[in-house]
PDB file of C-alpha atoms in Angstrom:
ATOM      1  CA  MET A   1       4.333 -10.684  14.543  1.00  0.00           C
ATOM      2  CA  LEU A   2       1.139 -12.758  14.848  1.00  0.00           C
ATOM      3  CA  HIS A   3       1.311 -16.450  15.664  1.00  0.00           C
ATOM      4  CA  ALA A   4      -1.445 -18.949  16.455  1.00  0.00           C
ATOM      5  CA  ASP A   5      -0.338 -22.469  17.426  1.00  0.00           C
ATOM      6  CA  ARG A   6      -3.219 -24.956  17.373  1.00  0.00           C
ATOM      7  CA  ALA A   7      -5.443 -22.289  18.927  1.00  0.00           C
ATOM      8  CA  THR A   8      -8.859 -23.667  19.857  1.00  0.00           C
ATOM      9  CA  LYS A   9     -11.800 -21.744  21.293  1.00  0.00           C
ATOM     10  CA  ARG A  10     -15.110 -23.209  22.453  1.00  0.00           C
ATOM     11  CA  TYR A  11     -18.323 -21.559  23.569  1.00  0.00           C
ATOM     12  CA  GLY A  12     -20.259 -24.248  25.373  1.00  0.00           C
ATOM     13  CA  THR A  13     -20.693 -27.130  22.943  1.00  0.00           C
ATOM     14  CA  VAL A  14     -19.761 -24.997  19.916  1.00  0.00           C
ATOM     15  CA  THR A  15     -16.165 -25.046  18.681  1.00  0.00           C
ATOM     16  CA  ALA A  16     -15.696 -21.548  17.272  1.00  0.00           C
ATOM     17  CA  LEU A  17     -12.047 -22.151  16.361  1.00  0.00           C
ATOM     18  CA  ASP A  18     -10.450 -25.542  15.896  1.00  0.00           C
ATOM     19  CA  ALA A  19      -6.652 -25.976  16.166  1.00  0.00           C
ATOM     20  CA  LEU A  20      -5.756 -22.860  14.156  1.00  0.00           C
ATOM     21  CA  ASN A  21      -2.173 -22.616  12.933  1.00  0.00           C
ATOM     22  CA  LEU A  22      -1.438 -19.182  11.486  1.00  0.00           C
ATOM     23  CA  ARG A  23       1.521 -16.823  11.135  1.00  0.00           C
ATOM     24  CA  VAL A  24       1.568 -13.257   9.846  1.00  0.00           C
ATOM     25  CA  GLU A  25       5.036 -11.798   9.324  1.00  0.00           C
ATOM     26  CA  PRO A  26       6.102  -8.123   9.159  1.00  0.00           C
ATOM     27  CA  GLY A  27       5.261  -6.645   5.759  1.00  0.00           C
ATOM     28  CA  GLU A  28       2.666  -9.328   5.064  1.00  0.00           C
ATOM     29  CA  THR A  29      -1.096  -9.005   4.606  1.00  0.00           C
ATOM     30  CA  VAL A  30      -3.198 -12.097   5.277  1.00  0.00           C
ATOM     31  CA  CYS A  31      -6.926 -12.123   4.540  1.00  0.00           C
ATOM     32  CA  LEU A  32      -9.302 -14.640   6.097  1.00  0.00           C
ATOM     33  CA  LEU A  33     -12.292 -15.538   3.932  1.00  0.00           C
ATOM     34  CA  GLY A  34     -15.332 -17.328   5.269  1.00  0.00           C
ATOM     35  CA  ALA A  35     -19.038 -17.169   5.992  1.00  0.00           C
ATOM     36  CA  ASN A  36     -20.468 -15.828   9.242  1.00  0.00           C
ATOM     37  CA  GLY A  37     -19.526 -18.210  12.035  1.00  0.00           C
ATOM     38  CA  ALA A  38     -16.420 -19.483  10.234  1.00  0.00           C
ATOM     39  CA  GLY A  39     -14.096 -18.329  13.036  1.00  0.00           C
ATOM     40  CA  LYS A  40     -12.694 -15.126  11.538  1.00  0.00           C
ATOM     41  CA  THR A  41     -13.795 -12.742  14.285  1.00  0.00           C
ATOM     42  CA  THR A  42     -12.889 -15.264  16.988  1.00  0.00           C
ATOM     43  CA  THR A  43      -9.356 -15.320  15.562  1.00  0.00           C
ATOM     44  CA  LEU A  44      -9.113 -11.530  15.809  1.00  0.00           C
ATOM     45  CA  ASN A  45     -10.543 -11.570  19.331  1.00  0.00           C
ATOM     46  CA  LEU A  46      -7.847 -14.004  20.476  1.00  0.00           C
ATOM     47  CA  PHE A  47      -5.086 -11.738  19.160  1.00  0.00           C
ATOM     48  CA  LEU A  48      -6.752  -8.711  20.790  1.00  0.00           C
ATOM     49  CA  GLY A  49      -6.962 -10.492  24.131  1.00  0.00           C
ATOM     50  CA  PHE A  50     -10.771 -10.262  24.186  1.00  0.00           C
ATOM     51  CA  ALA A  51     -10.912 -14.058  24.451  1.00  0.00           C
ATOM     52  CA  GLU A  52      -8.467 -16.736  25.601  1.00  0.00           C
ATOM     53  CA  PRO A  53      -7.853 -20.021  23.765  1.00  0.00           C
ATOM     54  CA  ASP A  54      -9.078 -23.156  25.515  1.00  0.00           C
ATOM     55  CA  GLU A  55      -6.208 -25.050  23.925  1.00  0.00           C
ATOM     56  CA  GLY A  56      -3.088 -24.005  22.040  1.00  0.00           C
ATOM     57  CA  ALA A  57      -1.624 -20.507  22.121  1.00  0.00           C
ATOM     58  CA  VAL A  58      -1.632 -17.139  20.391  1.00  0.00           C
ATOM     59  CA  ARG A  59       1.188 -14.606  20.486  1.00  0.00           C
ATOM     60  CA  VAL A  60       1.508 -10.971  19.429  1.00  0.00           C
ATOM     61  CA  ASP A  61       5.205 -10.323  18.792  1.00  0.00           C
ATOM     62  CA  GLY A  62       5.912 -13.002  21.388  1.00  0.00           C
ATOM     63  CA  ILE A  63       3.417 -11.576  23.911  1.00  0.00           C
ATOM     64  CA  ASP A  64       0.476 -13.590  25.266  1.00  0.00           C
ATOM     65  CA  PRO A  65      -2.439 -11.144  24.802  1.00  0.00           C
ATOM     66  CA  ALA A  66      -4.591 -12.969  27.360  1.00  0.00           C
ATOM     67  CA  ARG A  67      -1.922 -12.499  30.045  1.00  0.00           C
ATOM     68  CA  GLU A  68      -0.600  -9.078  29.027  1.00  0.00           C
ATOM     69  CA  PRO A  69      -3.433  -7.458  27.041  1.00  0.00           C
ATOM     70  CA  GLU A  70      -2.286  -3.849  27.419  1.00  0.00           C
ATOM     71  CA  LYS A  71       1.250  -4.679  26.330  1.00  0.00           C
ATOM     72  CA  ALA A  72      -0.030  -6.555  23.272  1.00  0.00           C
ATOM     73  CA  ARG A  73      -2.578  -3.888  22.320  1.00  0.00           C
ATOM     74  CA  ARG A  74       0.060  -1.175  22.308  1.00  0.00           C
ATOM     75  CA  LEU A  75       1.377  -2.874  19.160  1.00  0.00           C
ATOM     76  CA  ILE A  76      -2.043  -3.192  17.512  1.00  0.00           C
ATOM     77  CA  ALA A  77      -4.450  -0.938  15.655  1.00  0.00           C
ATOM     78  CA  TYR A  78      -7.920  -2.429  15.238  1.00  0.00           C
ATOM     79  CA  ILE A  79     -10.498  -1.347  12.663  1.00  0.00           C
ATOM     80  CA  PRO A  80     -13.933  -2.998  12.995  1.00  0.00           C
ATOM     81  CA  GLU A  81     -16.765  -3.054  10.481  1.00  0.00           C
ATOM     82  CA  ASN A  82     -18.137   0.169  11.970  1.00  0.00           C
ATOM     83  CA  VAL A  83     -15.567   2.576  13.423  1.00  0.00           C
ATOM     84  CA  ALA A  84     -16.937   4.142  16.634  1.00  0.00           C
ATOM     85  CA  LEU A  85     -16.362   7.909  16.517  1.00  0.00           C
ATOM     86  CA  TYR A  86     -17.893  10.892  18.295  1.00  0.00           C
ATOM     87  CA  PRO A  87     -20.495  12.302  15.861  1.00  0.00           C
ATOM     88  CA  ALA A  88     -20.452  15.863  17.226  1.00  0.00           C
ATOM     89  CA  LEU A  89     -16.669  16.134  16.810  1.00  0.00           C
ATOM     90  CA  THR A  90     -14.923  16.756  13.506  1.00  0.00           C
ATOM     91  CA  GLY A  91     -12.660  14.220  11.857  1.00  0.00           C
ATOM     92  CA  LEU A  92      -9.669  16.196  13.108  1.00  0.00           C
ATOM     93  CA  GLU A  93     -11.015  16.411  16.664  1.00  0.00           C
ATOM     94  CA  ASN A  94     -11.731  12.669  16.738  1.00  0.00           C
ATOM     95  CA  LEU A  95      -8.216  11.906  15.557  1.00  0.00           C
ATOM     96  CA  ALA A  96      -6.694  14.292  18.116  1.00  0.00           C
ATOM     97  CA  TYR A  97      -8.701  12.617  20.890  1.00  0.00           C
ATOM     98  CA  PHE A  98      -7.678   9.072  19.957  1.00  0.00           C
ATOM     99  CA  ASP A  99      -4.107  10.232  19.415  1.00  0.00           C
ATOM    100  CA  ARG A 100      -3.968  11.448  23.006  1.00  0.00           C
ATOM    101  CA  LEU A 101      -5.548   8.206  24.242  1.00  0.00           C
ATOM    102  CA  SER A 102      -2.695   6.269  22.634  1.00  0.00           C
ATOM    103  CA  GLY A 103      -0.155   8.386  24.509  1.00  0.00           C
ATOM    104  CA  HIS A 104       0.830  10.749  21.698  1.00  0.00           C
ATOM    105  CA  SER A 105       0.233  14.455  21.251  1.00  0.00           C
ATOM    106  CA  GLN A 106       0.920  15.295  17.635  1.00  0.00           C
ATOM    107  CA  PRO A 107       0.359  18.853  16.360  1.00  0.00           C
ATOM    108  CA  PRO A 108      -2.832  19.629  14.412  1.00  0.00           C
ATOM    109  CA  ALA A 109      -0.903  20.126  11.173  1.00  0.00           C
ATOM    110  CA  ARG A 110       0.494  16.581  11.391  1.00  0.00           C
ATOM    111  CA  LEU A 111      -2.934  15.152  12.227  1.00  0.00           C
ATOM    112  CA  ARG A 112      -4.381  16.878   9.163  1.00  0.00           C
ATOM    113  CA  GLU A 113      -1.631  15.293   7.067  1.00  0.00           C
ATOM    114  CA  LEU A 114      -2.534  11.865   8.441  1.00  0.00           C
ATOM    115  CA  LEU A 115      -6.202  12.341   7.553  1.00  0.00           C
ATOM    116  CA  VAL A 116      -5.258  13.356   4.019  1.00  0.00           C
ATOM    117  CA  GLU A 117      -2.932  10.336   3.765  1.00  0.00           C
ATOM    118  CA  ALA A 118      -5.869   8.162   4.848  1.00  0.00           C
ATOM    119  CA  GLY A 119      -7.917   9.584   1.973  1.00  0.00           C
ATOM    120  CA  LEU A 120     -10.073  12.348   3.466  1.00  0.00           C
ATOM    121  CA  ALA A 121     -10.466  15.515   1.409  1.00  0.00           C
ATOM    122  CA  GLU A 122      -9.325  18.781   2.978  1.00  0.00           C
ATOM    123  CA  ASP A 123     -12.873  20.128   3.179  1.00  0.00           C
ATOM    124  CA  GLN A 124     -14.061  17.003   5.038  1.00  0.00           C
ATOM    125  CA  ILE A 125     -11.514  17.166   7.845  1.00  0.00           C
ATOM    126  CA  SER A 126     -13.230  19.983   9.758  1.00  0.00           C
ATOM    127  CA  ARG A 127     -16.787  18.676   9.326  1.00  0.00           C
ATOM    128  CA  PRO A 128     -18.633  16.847  12.139  1.00  0.00           C
ATOM    129  CA  VAL A 129     -18.308  13.079  11.803  1.00  0.00           C
ATOM    130  CA  GLY A 130     -22.087  12.725  12.195  1.00  0.00           C
ATOM    131  CA  GLY A 131     -22.384  13.748   8.561  1.00  0.00           C
ATOM    132  CA  TYR A 132     -19.701  11.360   7.276  1.00  0.00           C
ATOM    133  CA  SER A 133     -20.378   8.387   5.020  1.00  0.00           C
ATOM    134  CA  LYS A 134     -19.212   4.978   6.189  1.00  0.00           C
ATOM    135  CA  GLY A 135     -16.220   5.181   3.844  1.00  0.00           C
ATOM    136  CA  MET A 136     -15.159   8.504   5.362  1.00  0.00           C
ATOM    137  CA  ARG A 137     -15.436   7.063   8.870  1.00  0.00           C
ATOM    138  CA  GLN A 138     -13.248   4.120   7.872  1.00  0.00           C
ATOM    139  CA  LYS A 139     -10.643   6.597   6.612  1.00  0.00           C
ATOM    140  CA  VAL A 140     -10.592   8.253  10.029  1.00  0.00           C
ATOM    141  CA  GLY A 141     -10.030   4.775  11.455  1.00  0.00           C
ATOM    142  CA  LEU A 142      -7.015   4.360   9.186  1.00  0.00           C
ATOM    143  CA  ALA A 143      -5.699   7.773  10.252  1.00  0.00           C
ATOM    144  CA  ILE A 144      -5.991   6.690  13.893  1.00  0.00           C
ATOM    145  CA  ALA A 145      -3.934   3.614  13.048  1.00  0.00           C
ATOM    146  CA  PHE A 146      -1.380   5.776  11.185  1.00  0.00           C
ATOM    147  CA  ALA A 147      -1.091   8.099  14.197  1.00  0.00           C
ATOM    148  CA  LYS A 148      -0.618   5.216  16.624  1.00  0.00           C
ATOM    149  CA  GLU A 149       2.309   3.943  14.528  1.00  0.00           C
ATOM    150  CA  ALA A 150       1.061   0.428  15.165  1.00  0.00           C
ATOM    151  CA  ARG A 151       3.169  -2.516  14.035  1.00  0.00           C
ATOM    152  CA  ILE A 152       0.107  -4.723  13.592  1.00  0.00           C
ATOM    153  CA  LEU A 153      -3.214  -3.919  11.941  1.00  0.00           C
ATOM    154  CA  LEU A 154      -6.295  -6.083  12.585  1.00  0.00           C
ATOM    155  CA  LEU A 155      -9.432  -5.487  10.520  1.00  0.00           C
ATOM    156  CA  ASP A 156     -12.864  -7.104  10.832  1.00  0.00           C
ATOM    157  CA  GLU A 157     -14.975  -6.704   7.657  1.00  0.00           C
ATOM    158  CA  PRO A 158     -13.793  -3.080   7.202  1.00  0.00           C
ATOM    159  CA  MET A 159     -15.151  -2.800   3.645  1.00  0.00           C
ATOM    160  CA  SER A 160     -18.591  -4.273   4.272  1.00  0.00           C
ATOM    161  CA  GLY A 161     -21.185  -1.858   2.886  1.00  0.00           C
ATOM    162  CA  LEU A 162     -18.704   0.393   1.108  1.00  0.00           C
ATOM    163  CA  ASP A 163     -19.386   1.352  -2.495  1.00  0.00           C
ATOM    164  CA  PRO A 164     -16.812   0.129  -5.065  1.00  0.00           C
ATOM    165  CA  LYS A 165     -14.871   3.412  -5.158  1.00  0.00           C
ATOM    166  CA  ALA A 166     -14.719   3.681  -1.358  1.00  0.00           C
ATOM    167  CA  ALA A 167     -13.601   0.043  -1.113  1.00  0.00           C
ATOM    168  CA  SER A 168     -10.936   0.625  -3.769  1.00  0.00           C
ATOM    169  CA  ASP A 169      -9.683   3.740  -1.964  1.00  0.00           C
ATOM    170  CA  PHE A 170      -9.588   1.858   1.343  1.00  0.00           C
ATOM    171  CA  THR A 171      -7.635  -1.015  -0.216  1.00  0.00           C
ATOM    172  CA  ALA A 172      -5.094   1.392  -1.711  1.00  0.00           C
ATOM    173  CA  ARG A 173      -4.531   3.067   1.679  1.00  0.00           C
ATOM    174  CA  LEU A 174      -4.333  -0.308   3.401  1.00  0.00           C
ATOM    175  CA  LYS A 175      -1.349  -1.295   1.279  1.00  0.00           C
ATOM    176  CA  THR A 176       0.725   1.454   2.895  1.00  0.00           C
ATOM    177  CA  PHE A 177       0.735  -0.502   6.154  1.00  0.00           C
ATOM    178  CA  SER A 178       2.311  -3.658   4.741  1.00  0.00           C
ATOM    179  CA  ALA A 179       4.678  -1.513   2.646  1.00  0.00           C
ATOM    180  CA  ALA A 180       5.859   0.076   5.913  1.00  0.00           C
ATOM    181  CA  GLY A 181       6.606  -3.371   7.379  1.00  0.00           C
ATOM    182  CA  CYS A 182       3.435  -3.839   9.416  1.00  0.00           C
ATOM    183  CA  ALA A 183       1.716  -7.195   9.801  1.00  0.00           C
ATOM    184  CA  VAL A 184      -1.882  -6.978   8.563  1.00  0.00           C
ATOM    185  CA  LEU A 185      -4.635  -9.516   9.271  1.00  0.00           C
ATOM    186  CA  MET A 186      -8.082  -8.887   7.814  1.00  0.00           C
ATOM    187  CA  ALA A 187     -11.340 -10.824   8.043  1.00  0.00           C
ATOM    188  CA  THR A 188     -13.486 -10.266   4.958  1.00  0.00           C
ATOM    189  CA  HIS A 189     -16.172 -11.679   2.676  1.00  0.00           C
ATOM    190  CA  ASP A 190     -14.793  -9.814  -0.336  1.00  0.00           C
ATOM    191  CA  ILE A 191     -12.759 -12.184  -2.514  1.00  0.00           C
ATOM    192  CA  PHE A 192     -11.827  -9.491  -5.047  1.00  0.00           C
ATOM    193  CA  ARG A 193     -10.475  -7.080  -2.407  1.00  0.00           C
ATOM    194  CA  ALA A 194      -8.678  -9.931  -0.630  1.00  0.00           C
ATOM    195  CA  LYS A 195      -6.918 -10.799  -3.882  1.00  0.00           C
ATOM    196  CA  GLU A 196      -6.085  -7.127  -4.411  1.00  0.00           C
ATOM    197  CA  CYS A 197      -4.291  -6.566  -1.101  1.00  0.00           C
ATOM    198  CA  ALA A 198      -3.296  -9.930   0.412  1.00  0.00           C
ATOM    199  CA  SER A 199      -0.018 -11.818   0.341  1.00  0.00           C
ATOM    200  CA  ARG A 200      -1.897 -14.933   1.424  1.00  0.00           C
ATOM    201  CA  ILE A 201      -5.581 -15.795   1.662  1.00  0.00           C
ATOM    202  CA  GLY A 202      -6.886 -18.246   4.239  1.00  0.00           C
ATOM    203  CA  ILE A 203     -10.245 -19.966   3.722  1.00  0.00           C
ATOM    204  CA  MET A 204     -12.096 -20.693   6.959  1.00  0.00           C
ATOM    205  CA  LYS A 205     -15.058 -23.005   7.452  1.00  0.00           C
ATOM    206  CA  SER A 206     -16.746 -24.050  10.704  1.00  0.00           C
ATOM    207  CA  GLY A 207     -13.823 -22.826  12.801  1.00  0.00           C
ATOM    208  CA  THR A 208     -11.164 -24.526  10.686  1.00  0.00           C
ATOM    209  CA  LEU A 209      -8.583 -23.008   8.373  1.00  0.00           C
ATOM    210  CA  VAL A 210      -9.168 -25.388   5.478  1.00  0.00           C
ATOM    211  CA  GLU A 211      -6.735 -23.941   2.939  1.00  0.00           C
ATOM    212  CA  THR A 212      -4.202 -21.146   2.530  1.00  0.00           C
ATOM    213  CA  ILE A 213      -3.522 -19.690  -0.923  1.00  0.00           C
ATOM    214  CA  ALA A 214      -0.598 -17.529  -2.027  1.00  0.00           C
ATOM    215  CA  SER A 215      -2.376 -14.778  -3.942  1.00  0.00           C
ATOM    216  CA  ALA A 216       0.438 -14.122  -6.423  1.00  0.00           C
ATOM    217  CA  GLY A 217      -0.316 -15.773  -9.761  1.00  0.00           C
ATOM    218  CA  VAL A 218      -3.899 -16.730  -8.836  1.00  0.00           C
ATOM    219  CA  ASP A 219      -6.782 -14.621 -10.116  1.00  0.00           C
ATOM    220  CA  ALA A 220      -9.945 -13.790  -8.192  1.00  0.00           C
ATOM    221  CA  ASN A 221     -12.040 -16.232 -10.227  1.00  0.00           C
ATOM    222  CA  ARG A 222      -9.799 -19.122  -9.253  1.00  0.00           C
ATOM    223  CA  ILE A 223      -9.845 -18.077  -5.594  1.00  0.00           C
ATOM    224  CA  GLU A 224     -13.641 -17.926  -5.742  1.00  0.00           C
ATOM    225  CA  GLN A 225     -13.792 -21.437  -7.226  1.00  0.00           C
ATOM    226  CA  ILE A 226     -11.508 -22.839  -4.504  1.00  0.00           C
ATOM    227  CA  TYR A 227     -13.636 -21.106  -1.873  1.00  0.00           C
ATOM    228  CA  LEU A 228     -16.901 -22.462  -3.310  1.00  0.00           C
ATOM    229  CA  ASP A 229     -15.467 -25.975  -3.589  1.00  0.00           C
ATOM    230  CA  HIS A 230     -14.794 -25.917   0.156  1.00  0.00           C
ATOM    231  CA  MET A 231     -18.200 -24.433   0.987  1.00  0.00           C
ATOM    232  CA  HIS A 232     -19.979 -27.096  -1.101  1.00  0.00           C
ATOM    233  CA  ALA A 233     -17.841 -30.039   0.022  1.00  0.00           C
ATOM    234  CA  ASP A 234     -20.219 -31.288   2.731  1.00  0.00           C
ATOM    235  CA  ALA A 235     -23.239 -31.052   0.462  1.00  0.00           C
ATOM    236  CA  VAL A 236     -21.493 -33.078  -2.241  1.00  0.00           C
ATOM    237  CA  SER A 237     -20.354 -35.772   0.167  1.00  0.00           C
TER     238      SER A 237
END
């Protein structure tokens, strides 16, 4: 569903992404770990068609997102670190609005079900979003993705700033996407949550994917040690 073939992106003299090779298959969740500036967000932007590779190629289910951005984005749901919602509207009204934007028109009862599936409590659904916590807003973002019936889910630091319970709830809901056969690609700093939800974990440094780890059979402590070894490599040498 997602394929990068030696994708390289430069901004002036800075190489933000260097010859990235990456595949994410249906039913698979891949998490990219790395510090700020490692190339994680640039990778997502290439798949979203917000940027075009200077060398190499990226494909979304065989589609070039730089050439056919609308066609590619119809397959994608994107959840950023801070989901942009209309604060004066309720969770239900926000979902109904974004549902119509995506070309659907699902009945209110179904939209309420989607919000509950995303983790919102019944009494929160009809409250203005301006009073929501960040975790509640992220759940509305998941409901928007559910409603769109996207085949691909891209997430950029979606759990940054969430308390442990909210992050755990978000991770549990996230697993429903891969279980339904969606391809999920998430950029994160959170090693523990990456281990919890990912099929594979990619470690990025200075625009390069330096290692990919199959998460099965490897605990979070070991992943953290591998990550730190890469981060410290230059200092040691």
